[in-house]
Amino acid sequence: MMNADHPRGVAPDVLEHLSVRLVAVETALAGLIRNTKHRRLRRYRIMASQLRSLVYDDNRYQKAFHLFLERSSEHQCMRDFIHKILPDILAGIGNGKPHLNVIGVGSGDGHIDLEMFSELRLKHPGVMVDYEVVEPSSQQLHSYKVLASQKSDLDYITFKWNKMTASEFEEQWKLKEMTKKADFIHMIQVLYYVKDVEATISFFRSLLDKNGKLLIILVSGESGWEKLWRTFAGQICAYEISQCTTTADVKSILDSGGVPYKSYVLPSQMDITECFTEGDENGELLLDFLTEVDRFSQTASPQLKADILKLLRDPTCSLEADGKVVFNNNLEVIVVDSPR
């Protein structure tokens, strides 16, 4: 007989049994979803762990980097900024002191550094400069020393050479309990290689003297790099020493902390046409540089390589004209004020 006191006339004991079964099914589904997510994350980690970061092979990294500079307008757009905009920024540092402290983090071979010093000298004639050069690459540091030795007009600069990373410099500074403050600090294309971007910015900003400036240059959040890294973050950005960081991330950190800054976009392009010719040596080097993966073409799965090449050709990353594929390499400068 149908029971009219319960839905559809179902007996209480049957409802209780169905309720228990329903809870069991829901629990099983939740576990399946969790396991699927864990398997997917684990698969990405395994895929990424099979790919070796390019920074572990300094010789190949330097080769790829120099080819990147040849194929891009990166240094030219930096020079335009240095000679047109930076002078007014440098004019406000120092408070009239006869001696300035400068720190260059990731100074490379010194060419960009010395162009900045030429503008610093024009704005602060007669000053003496103590300069901490922080550069982890032996090749780059040697090139910088050779370049500096060939210049006859750098007698006002006392160089201190630090073959170390930004993180190692921070550790050493704290270990020595240094109290010296800096009037100008620049970090050009450095924040990809630190474990904690926010903490690194906070540390170097804390070193600024009154009216000091921290200058950060990274790829723009509106560049092709941002699209590439965000799309494949789980597969090519899984290294402790290589972060897929853009100026969008930096500005978000500064905004959340209420830190004042100014920003300047530097339009830049990179010819990546050779990446699309199978087996092309230069194309493979450029792919290594774009993905930050050592010998990407040989070690990545065919599917991952095909997906990345497809995205690199996408209008959100590149423009095609006259048989060339031109990647959006836009940079952005962020100038952060002293907390004092």
mmCIF file of C-alpha atoms in Angstrom:
data_model
loop_
_atom_site.group_PDB
_atom_site.id
_atom_site.type_symbol
_atom_site.label_atom_id
_atom_site.label_comp_id
_atom_site.label_asym_id
_atom_site.label_seq_id
_atom_site.Cartn_x
_atom_site.Cartn_y
_atom_site.Cartn_z
ATOM 1 C CA MET A 1 0.000 0.000 0.000
ATOM 2 C CA MET A 2 1.214 3.526 -0.817
ATOM 3 C CA ASN A 3 2.179 5.712 2.175
ATOM 4 C CA ALA A 4 0.602 9.139 1.671
ATOM 5 C CA ASP A 5 2.675 10.812 4.466
ATOM 6 C CA HIS A 6 5.981 10.737 2.455
ATOM 7 C CA PRO A 7 6.929 11.909 -1.022
ATOM 8 C CA ARG A 8 5.595 9.642 -3.714
ATOM 9 C CA GLY A 9 4.438 7.355 -0.926
ATOM 10 C CA VAL A 10 7.982 6.006 -0.163
ATOM 11 C CA ALA A 11 8.395 4.361 3.275
ATOM 12 C CA PRO A 12 10.744 6.018 5.887
ATOM 13 C CA ASP A 13 13.222 3.104 5.964
ATOM 14 C CA VAL A 14 13.548 3.238 2.168
ATOM 15 C CA LEU A 15 14.156 6.988 2.281
ATOM 16 C CA GLU A 16 16.846 6.551 4.911
ATOM 17 C CA HIS A 17 18.537 3.863 2.816
ATOM 18 C CA LEU A 18 18.425 6.080 -0.289
ATOM 19 C CA SER A 19 19.831 9.018 1.708
ATOM 20 C CA VAL A 20 22.786 6.941 2.890
ATOM 21 C CA ARG A 21 23.457 5.742 -0.658
ATOM 22 C CA LEU A 22 23.240 9.334 -1.950
ATOM 23 C CA VAL A 23 25.814 10.552 0.604
ATOM 24 C CA ALA A 24 28.101 7.689 -0.404
ATOM 25 C CA VAL A 25 27.796 8.599 -4.092
ATOM 26 C CA GLU A 26 28.491 12.283 -3.358
ATOM 27 C CA THR A 27 31.562 11.346 -1.308
ATOM 28 C CA ALA A 28 32.832 9.101 -4.063
ATOM 29 C CA LEU A 29 32.327 11.811 -6.686
ATOM 30 C CA ALA A 30 34.134 14.389 -4.551
ATOM 31 C CA GLY A 31 37.044 11.979 -4.125
ATOM 32 C CA LEU A 32 37.114 11.309 -7.858
ATOM 33 C CA ILE A 33 37.242 15.041 -8.609
ATOM 34 C CA ARG A 34 40.047 15.568 -6.078
ATOM 35 C CA ASN A 35 42.010 12.638 -7.464
ATOM 36 C CA THR A 36 41.537 13.899 -11.013
ATOM 37 C CA LYS A 37 42.863 17.340 -10.017
ATOM 38 C CA HIS A 38 45.818 15.770 -8.191
ATOM 39 C CA ARG A 39 46.587 13.537 -11.171
ATOM 40 C CA ARG A 40 46.427 16.535 -13.504
ATOM 41 C CA LEU A 41 48.728 18.612 -11.257
ATOM 42 C CA ARG A 42 51.039 15.652 -10.828
ATOM 43 C CA ARG A 43 51.118 15.127 -14.606
ATOM 44 C CA TYR A 44 52.086 18.791 -15.121
ATOM 45 C CA ARG A 45 54.783 18.518 -12.457
ATOM 46 C CA ILE A 46 56.164 15.332 -14.009
ATOM 47 C CA MET A 47 56.131 16.935 -17.469
ATOM 48 C CA ALA A 48 57.875 20.031 -16.123
ATOM 49 C CA SER A 49 60.399 18.009 -14.117
ATOM 50 C CA GLN A 50 61.473 16.264 -17.333
ATOM 51 C CA LEU A 51 62.339 19.659 -18.819
ATOM 52 C CA ARG A 52 65.631 21.202 -17.648
ATOM 53 C CA SER A 53 65.761 24.932 -17.045
ATOM 54 C CA LEU A 54 67.971 26.817 -19.477
ATOM 55 C CA VAL A 55 69.648 28.715 -16.639
ATOM 56 C CA TYR A 56 71.440 25.503 -15.589
ATOM 57 C CA ASP A 57 73.470 25.608 -18.828
ATOM 58 C CA ASP A 58 75.124 29.027 -18.743
ATOM 59 C CA ASN A 59 76.978 28.552 -22.044
ATOM 60 C CA ARG A 60 73.807 27.747 -23.944
ATOM 61 C CA TYR A 61 71.872 30.438 -22.075
ATOM 62 C CA GLN A 62 74.421 33.091 -23.076
ATOM 63 C CA LYS A 63 74.339 31.887 -26.678
ATOM 64 C CA ALA A 64 70.525 32.022 -26.741
ATOM 65 C CA PHE A 65 70.503 35.404 -25.007
ATOM 66 C CA HIS A 66 72.889 37.005 -27.490
ATOM 67 C CA LEU A 67 70.834 35.636 -30.394
ATOM 68 C CA PHE A 68 67.714 37.054 -28.737
ATOM 69 C CA LEU A 69 69.385 40.478 -28.574
ATOM 70 C CA GLU A 70 70.266 40.231 -32.275
ATOM 71 C CA ARG A 71 66.699 39.332 -33.209
ATOM 72 C CA SER A 72 64.977 41.866 -30.944
ATOM 73 C CA SER A 73 64.882 45.602 -30.345
ATOM 74 C CA GLU A 74 65.184 45.104 -26.577
ATOM 75 C CA HIS A 75 68.408 46.990 -25.928
ATOM 76 C CA GLN A 76 67.453 49.769 -28.321
ATOM 77 C CA CYS A 77 64.192 50.460 -26.487
ATOM 78 C CA MET A 78 66.112 50.448 -23.193
ATOM 79 C CA ARG A 79 68.616 52.947 -24.599
ATOM 80 C CA ASP A 80 65.784 55.198 -25.734
ATOM 81 C CA PHE A 81 64.421 55.178 -22.188
ATOM 82 C CA ILE A 82 67.857 55.769 -20.644
ATOM 83 C CA HIS A 83 68.621 58.815 -22.749
ATOM 84 C CA LYS A 84 65.151 60.359 -22.931
ATOM 85 C CA ILE A 85 63.352 59.611 -19.642
ATOM 86 C CA LEU A 86 65.866 58.351 -17.077
ATOM 87 C CA PRO A 87 67.785 61.673 -16.777
ATOM 88 C CA ASP A 88 64.831 63.392 -15.106
ATOM 89 C CA ILE A 89 64.465 60.452 -12.708
ATOM 90 C CA LEU A 90 68.168 60.537 -11.795
ATOM 91 C CA ALA A 91 68.067 64.289 -11.245
ATOM 92 C CA GLY A 92 66.033 63.823 -8.057
ATOM 93 C CA ILE A 93 68.364 61.418 -6.246
ATOM 94 C CA GLY A 94 71.249 62.177 -3.906
ATOM 95 C CA ASN A 95 70.067 65.317 -2.107
ATOM 96 C CA GLY A 96 73.158 67.165 -3.316
ATOM 97 C CA LYS A 97 75.588 64.665 -1.780
ATOM 98 C CA PRO A 98 79.121 64.485 -3.255
ATOM 99 C CA HIS A 99 78.992 60.687 -3.025
ATOM 100 C CA LEU A 100 76.340 58.292 -4.382
ATOM 101 C CA ASN A 101 75.751 54.604 -3.665
ATOM 102 C CA VAL A 102 74.411 52.551 -6.566
ATOM 103 C CA ILE A 103 73.475 48.854 -6.808
ATOM 104 C CA GLY A 104 73.056 47.060 -10.122
ATOM 105 C CA VAL A 105 71.260 43.715 -9.823
ATOM 106 C CA GLY A 106 71.703 41.507 -12.881
ATOM 107 C CA SER A 107 74.093 43.940 -14.571
ATOM 108 C CA GLY A 108 75.042 41.567 -17.381
ATOM 109 C CA ASP A 109 77.993 42.621 -19.543
ATOM 110 C CA GLY A 110 77.760 46.238 -18.395
ATOM 111 C CA HIS A 111 76.783 47.964 -21.634
ATOM 112 C CA ILE A 112 73.381 49.127 -20.367
ATOM 113 C CA ASP A 113 74.872 49.998 -16.958
ATOM 114 C CA LEU A 114 77.480 52.306 -18.409
ATOM 115 C CA GLU A 115 74.906 54.109 -20.533
ATOM 116 C CA MET A 116 72.959 54.820 -17.338
ATOM 117 C CA PHE A 117 76.136 56.095 -15.677
ATOM 118 C CA SER A 118 76.726 58.473 -18.575
ATOM 119 C CA GLU A 119 73.377 60.110 -17.807
ATOM 120 C CA LEU A 120 74.029 60.004 -14.052
ATOM 121 C CA ARG A 121 77.302 61.838 -14.617
ATOM 122 C CA LEU A 122 75.586 64.567 -16.624
ATOM 123 C CA LYS A 123 72.997 65.141 -13.894
ATOM 124 C CA HIS A 124 75.483 64.900 -11.017
ATOM 125 C CA PRO A 125 78.828 66.184 -12.304
ATOM 126 C CA GLY A 126 81.694 65.793 -9.875
ATOM 127 C CA VAL A 127 80.109 63.122 -7.691
ATOM 128 C CA MET A 128 81.935 59.949 -6.702
ATOM 129 C CA VAL A 129 80.073 56.639 -6.972
ATOM 130 C CA ASP A 130 80.357 53.392 -5.017
ATOM 131 C CA TYR A 131 78.883 50.717 -7.253
ATOM 132 C CA GLU A 132 77.844 47.210 -6.204
ATOM 133 C CA VAL A 133 77.650 45.020 -9.326
ATOM 134 C CA VAL A 134 75.560 41.886 -8.764
ATOM 135 C CA GLU A 135 75.783 39.310 -11.572
ATOM 136 C CA PRO A 136 75.735 35.479 -11.261
ATOM 137 C CA SER A 137 77.172 34.680 -14.714
ATOM 138 C CA SER A 138 80.972 34.350 -14.857
ATOM 139 C CA GLN A 139 80.935 35.094 -18.589
ATOM 140 C CA GLN A 140 78.899 38.261 -18.208
ATOM 141 C CA LEU A 141 80.896 39.489 -15.215
ATOM 142 C CA HIS A 142 84.175 38.947 -17.061
ATOM 143 C CA SER A 143 82.837 40.838 -20.089
ATOM 144 C CA TYR A 144 81.793 43.707 -17.809
ATOM 145 C CA LYS A 145 85.251 43.915 -16.218
ATOM 146 C CA VAL A 146 86.907 43.962 -19.643
ATOM 147 C CA LEU A 147 84.521 46.681 -20.850
ATOM 148 C CA ALA A 148 85.126 48.816 -17.743
ATOM 149 C CA SER A 149 88.906 48.462 -18.101
ATOM 150 C CA GLN A 150 88.702 49.829 -21.634
ATOM 151 C CA LYS A 151 86.937 53.018 -20.538
ATOM 152 C CA SER A 152 89.078 55.976 -19.476
ATOM 153 C CA ASP A 153 86.277 58.069 -17.999
ATOM 154 C CA LEU A 154 85.121 55.796 -15.147
ATOM 155 C CA ASP A 155 87.606 56.946 -12.523
ATOM 156 C CA TYR A 156 84.757 58.410 -10.468
ATOM 157 C CA ILE A 157 83.272 54.917 -9.966
ATOM 158 C CA THR A 158 84.542 52.402 -7.422
ATOM 159 C CA PHE A 159 83.369 48.992 -8.581
ATOM 160 C CA LYS A 160 82.662 46.140 -6.208
ATOM 161 C CA TRP A 161 82.138 42.914 -8.131
ATOM 162 C CA ASN A 162 79.663 40.404 -6.656
ATOM 163 C CA LYS A 163 79.405 37.120 -8.566
ATOM 164 C CA MET A 164 76.102 36.050 -7.069
ATOM 165 C CA THR A 165 72.355 36.049 -7.535
ATOM 166 C CA ALA A 166 69.999 38.666 -6.125
ATOM 167 C CA SER A 167 68.966 36.236 -3.391
ATOM 168 C CA GLU A 168 72.583 35.502 -2.455
ATOM 169 C CA PHE A 169 73.339 39.227 -2.342
ATOM 170 C CA GLU A 170 70.398 39.731 0.021
ATOM 171 C CA GLU A 171 71.631 36.906 2.265
ATOM 172 C CA GLN A 172 75.163 38.332 2.356
ATOM 173 C CA TRP A 173 73.905 41.856 3.064
ATOM 174 C CA LYS A 174 71.816 40.684 6.010
ATOM 175 C CA LEU A 175 74.589 38.416 7.304
ATOM 176 C CA LYS A 176 77.027 41.342 7.381
ATOM 177 C CA GLU A 177 74.341 43.556 8.962
ATOM 178 C CA MET A 178 75.040 46.266 6.420
ATOM 179 C CA THR A 179 73.534 49.685 7.140
ATOM 180 C CA LYS A 180 74.644 51.486 3.966
ATOM 181 C CA LYS A 181 71.799 52.966 1.937
ATOM 182 C CA ALA A 182 71.580 53.254 -1.848
ATOM 183 C CA ASP A 183 70.581 56.265 -3.910
ATOM 184 C CA PHE A 184 69.800 54.266 -7.023
ATOM 185 C CA ILE A 185 69.142 50.552 -7.550
ATOM 186 C CA HIS A 186 68.305 48.963 -10.876
ATOM 187 C CA MET A 187 66.995 45.447 -11.496
ATOM 188 C CA ILE A 188 66.833 44.781 -15.234
ATOM 189 C CA GLN A 189 65.220 41.480 -16.267
ATOM 190 C CA VAL A 190 65.992 39.962 -12.852
ATOM 191 C CA LEU A 191 62.739 39.139 -11.082
ATOM 192 C CA TYR A 192 62.138 36.006 -13.176
ATOM 193 C CA TYR A 193 64.931 34.331 -11.216
ATOM 194 C CA VAL A 194 63.977 34.892 -7.593
ATOM 195 C CA LYS A 195 61.858 32.655 -5.387
ATOM 196 C CA ASP A 196 59.778 35.426 -3.807
ATOM 197 C CA VAL A 197 59.205 38.485 -5.991
ATOM 198 C CA GLU A 198 57.388 40.480 -3.294
ATOM 199 C CA ALA A 199 60.056 39.849 -0.646
ATOM 200 C CA THR A 200 62.849 40.702 -3.088
ATOM 201 C CA ILE A 201 61.264 44.020 -4.045
ATOM 202 C CA SER A 202 60.652 44.804 -0.374
ATOM 203 C CA PHE A 203 64.287 44.090 0.535
ATOM 204 C CA PHE A 204 65.851 46.224 -2.183
ATOM 205 C CA ARG A 205 63.377 49.052 -1.594
ATOM 206 C CA SER A 206 64.377 48.989 2.089
ATOM 207 C CA LEU A 207 67.949 49.775 1.028
ATOM 208 C CA LEU A 208 66.981 53.086 -0.588
ATOM 209 C CA ASP A 209 68.126 56.341 0.984
ATOM 210 C CA LYS A 210 65.870 59.376 1.107
ATOM 211 C CA ASN A 211 64.781 60.301 -2.451
ATOM 212 C CA GLY A 212 66.338 57.061 -3.700
ATOM 213 C CA LYS A 213 64.844 55.194 -6.657
ATOM 214 C CA LEU A 214 64.411 51.507 -7.446
ATOM 215 C CA LEU A 215 64.164 50.865 -11.185
ATOM 216 C CA ILE A 216 62.672 47.556 -12.352
ATOM 217 C CA ILE A 217 62.492 46.443 -15.976
ATOM 218 C CA LEU A 218 60.523 43.330 -16.976
ATOM 219 C CA VAL A 219 58.405 42.150 -19.863
ATOM 220 C CA SER A 220 55.063 43.929 -19.963
ATOM 221 C CA GLY A 221 51.859 42.316 -18.778
ATOM 222 C CA GLU A 222 50.524 43.153 -22.244
ATOM 223 C CA SER A 223 53.335 41.361 -24.120
ATOM 224 C CA GLY A 224 53.418 38.034 -25.918
ATOM 225 C CA TRP A 225 55.428 36.662 -23.017
ATOM 226 C CA GLU A 226 52.464 37.113 -20.673
ATOM 227 C CA LYS A 227 50.195 35.097 -22.964
ATOM 228 C CA LEU A 228 52.823 32.368 -23.441
ATOM 229 C CA TRP A 229 53.616 32.027 -19.756
ATOM 230 C CA ARG A 230 50.025 32.161 -18.529
ATOM 231 C CA THR A 231 48.952 29.511 -21.033
ATOM 232 C CA PHE A 232 51.753 27.064 -20.276
ATOM 233 C CA ALA A 233 52.647 28.017 -16.688
ATOM 234 C CA GLY A 234 52.196 24.472 -15.386
ATOM 235 C CA GLN A 235 54.543 23.052 -17.987
ATOM 236 C CA ILE A 236 57.366 25.520 -18.566
ATOM 237 C CA CYS A 237 57.298 27.723 -15.449
ATOM 238 C CA ALA A 238 57.710 25.098 -12.764
ATOM 239 C CA TYR A 239 61.237 25.867 -11.628
ATOM 240 C CA GLU A 240 62.190 27.453 -8.315
ATOM 241 C CA ILE A 241 64.631 29.799 -10.061
ATOM 242 C CA SER A 242 62.471 30.756 -13.007
ATOM 243 C CA GLN A 243 59.211 32.568 -12.454
ATOM 244 C CA CYS A 244 56.791 33.619 -15.165
ATOM 245 C CA THR A 245 56.722 37.173 -13.835
ATOM 246 C CA THR A 246 55.594 40.278 -15.711
ATOM 247 C CA THR A 247 55.123 43.903 -14.721
ATOM 248 C CA ALA A 248 51.432 43.144 -14.182
ATOM 249 C CA ASP A 249 52.464 40.959 -11.223
ATOM 250 C CA VAL A 250 54.821 43.620 -9.880
ATOM 251 C CA LYS A 251 52.218 46.375 -10.111
ATOM 252 C CA SER A 252 49.679 44.156 -8.366
ATOM 253 C CA ILE A 253 52.158 43.622 -5.489
ATOM 254 C CA LEU A 254 52.899 47.342 -5.234
ATOM 255 C CA ASP A 255 49.241 48.325 -5.436
ATOM 256 C CA SER A 256 48.245 45.894 -2.693
ATOM 257 C CA GLY A 257 50.958 47.348 -0.458
ATOM 258 C CA GLY A 258 50.099 50.959 -1.247
ATOM 259 C CA VAL A 259 53.590 51.555 -2.641
ATOM 260 C CA PRO A 260 53.831 54.552 -5.007
ATOM 261 C CA TYR A 261 55.459 54.037 -8.412
ATOM 262 C CA LYS A 262 55.538 55.260 -11.988
ATOM 263 C CA SER A 263 55.557 53.042 -15.059
ATOM 264 C CA TYR A 264 56.690 53.442 -18.661
ATOM 265 C CA VAL A 265 55.969 51.015 -21.524
ATOM 266 C CA LEU A 266 58.871 50.318 -23.891
ATOM 267 C CA PRO A 267 57.618 48.998 -27.267
ATOM 268 C CA SER A 268 59.810 46.165 -28.502
ATOM 269 C CA GLN A 269 59.677 43.383 -31.074
ATOM 270 C CA MET A 270 61.455 40.094 -31.702
ATOM 271 C CA ASP A 271 61.775 38.217 -35.002
ATOM 272 C CA ILE A 272 60.953 34.564 -34.221
ATOM 273 C CA THR A 273 60.511 33.383 -37.839
ATOM 274 C CA GLU A 274 63.315 30.828 -37.500
ATOM 275 C CA CYS A 275 61.400 29.020 -34.741
ATOM 276 C CA PHE A 276 59.031 27.626 -37.356
ATOM 277 C CA THR A 277 61.714 25.937 -39.485
ATOM 278 C CA GLU A 278 62.180 22.394 -38.192
ATOM 279 C CA GLY A 279 65.769 21.693 -37.196
ATOM 280 C CA ASP A 280 66.924 25.310 -37.593
ATOM 281 C CA GLU A 281 69.715 25.862 -35.038
ATOM 282 C CA ASN A 282 68.858 29.510 -34.406
ATOM 283 C CA GLY A 283 65.166 28.682 -34.199
ATOM 284 C CA GLU A 284 65.847 26.054 -31.546
ATOM 285 C CA LEU A 285 67.952 28.503 -29.532
ATOM 286 C CA LEU A 286 65.178 31.093 -29.670
ATOM 287 C CA LEU A 287 62.645 28.483 -28.540
ATOM 288 C CA ASP A 288 64.939 27.657 -25.622
ATOM 289 C CA PHE A 289 65.004 31.327 -24.694
ATOM 290 C CA LEU A 290 61.250 31.795 -25.069
ATOM 291 C CA THR A 291 60.404 28.765 -22.937
ATOM 292 C CA GLU A 292 63.450 28.976 -20.592
ATOM 293 C CA VAL A 293 63.888 25.230 -21.285
ATOM 294 C CA ASP A 294 67.264 23.740 -22.209
ATOM 295 C CA ARG A 295 67.032 22.089 -25.654
ATOM 296 C CA PHE A 296 63.266 22.463 -25.688
ATOM 297 C CA SER A 297 62.818 21.010 -29.176
ATOM 298 C CA GLN A 298 64.561 17.770 -28.201
ATOM 299 C CA THR A 299 63.099 17.301 -24.703
ATOM 300 C CA ALA A 300 59.520 18.597 -24.864
ATOM 301 C CA SER A 301 56.711 16.332 -25.994
ATOM 302 C CA PRO A 302 55.656 16.746 -29.643
ATOM 303 C CA GLN A 303 52.236 17.947 -28.457
ATOM 304 C CA LEU A 304 53.662 20.606 -26.130
ATOM 305 C CA LYS A 305 55.998 21.864 -28.842
ATOM 306 C CA ALA A 306 53.147 22.004 -31.382
ATOM 307 C CA ASP A 307 50.887 23.836 -28.921
ATOM 308 C CA ILE A 308 53.551 26.431 -28.104
ATOM 309 C CA LEU A 309 54.411 27.045 -31.758
ATOM 310 C CA LYS A 310 50.713 27.489 -32.494
ATOM 311 C CA LEU A 311 50.350 30.052 -29.715
ATOM 312 C CA LEU A 312 53.516 31.902 -30.742
ATOM 313 C CA ARG A 313 51.917 32.441 -34.149
ATOM 314 C CA ASP A 314 48.637 33.590 -32.636
ATOM 315 C CA PRO A 315 47.776 37.302 -33.061
ATOM 316 C CA THR A 316 47.732 37.685 -29.273
ATOM 317 C CA CYS A 317 51.481 36.975 -29.291
ATOM 318 C CA SER A 318 52.806 37.938 -32.703
ATOM 319 C CA LEU A 319 52.149 39.700 -35.968
ATOM 320 C CA GLU A 320 52.897 38.199 -39.379
ATOM 321 C CA ALA A 321 54.043 40.421 -42.230
ATOM 322 C CA ASP A 322 56.354 40.071 -45.244
ATOM 323 C CA GLY A 323 56.996 36.419 -44.436
ATOM 324 C CA LYS A 324 58.157 37.158 -40.892
ATOM 325 C CA VAL A 325 56.658 36.280 -37.523
ATOM 326 C CA VAL A 326 57.283 39.177 -35.134
ATOM 327 C CA PHE A 327 56.766 38.510 -31.429
ATOM 328 C CA ASN A 328 55.443 41.189 -29.061
ATOM 329 C CA ASN A 329 58.462 41.756 -26.800
ATOM 330 C CA ASN A 330 57.148 44.902 -25.084
ATOM 331 C CA LEU A 331 58.910 45.813 -21.854
ATOM 332 C CA GLU A 332 57.840 48.033 -19.007
ATOM 333 C CA VAL A 333 59.832 50.119 -16.561
ATOM 334 C CA ILE A 334 58.598 50.545 -12.997
ATOM 335 C CA VAL A 335 60.221 53.221 -10.847
ATOM 336 C CA VAL A 336 59.596 52.793 -7.124
ATOM 337 C CA ASP A 337 60.168 55.562 -4.570
ATOM 338 C CA SER A 338 62.083 55.267 -1.318
ATOM 339 C CA PRO A 339 59.982 54.389 1.767
ATOM 340 C CA ARG A 340 61.728 57.258 3.606
#
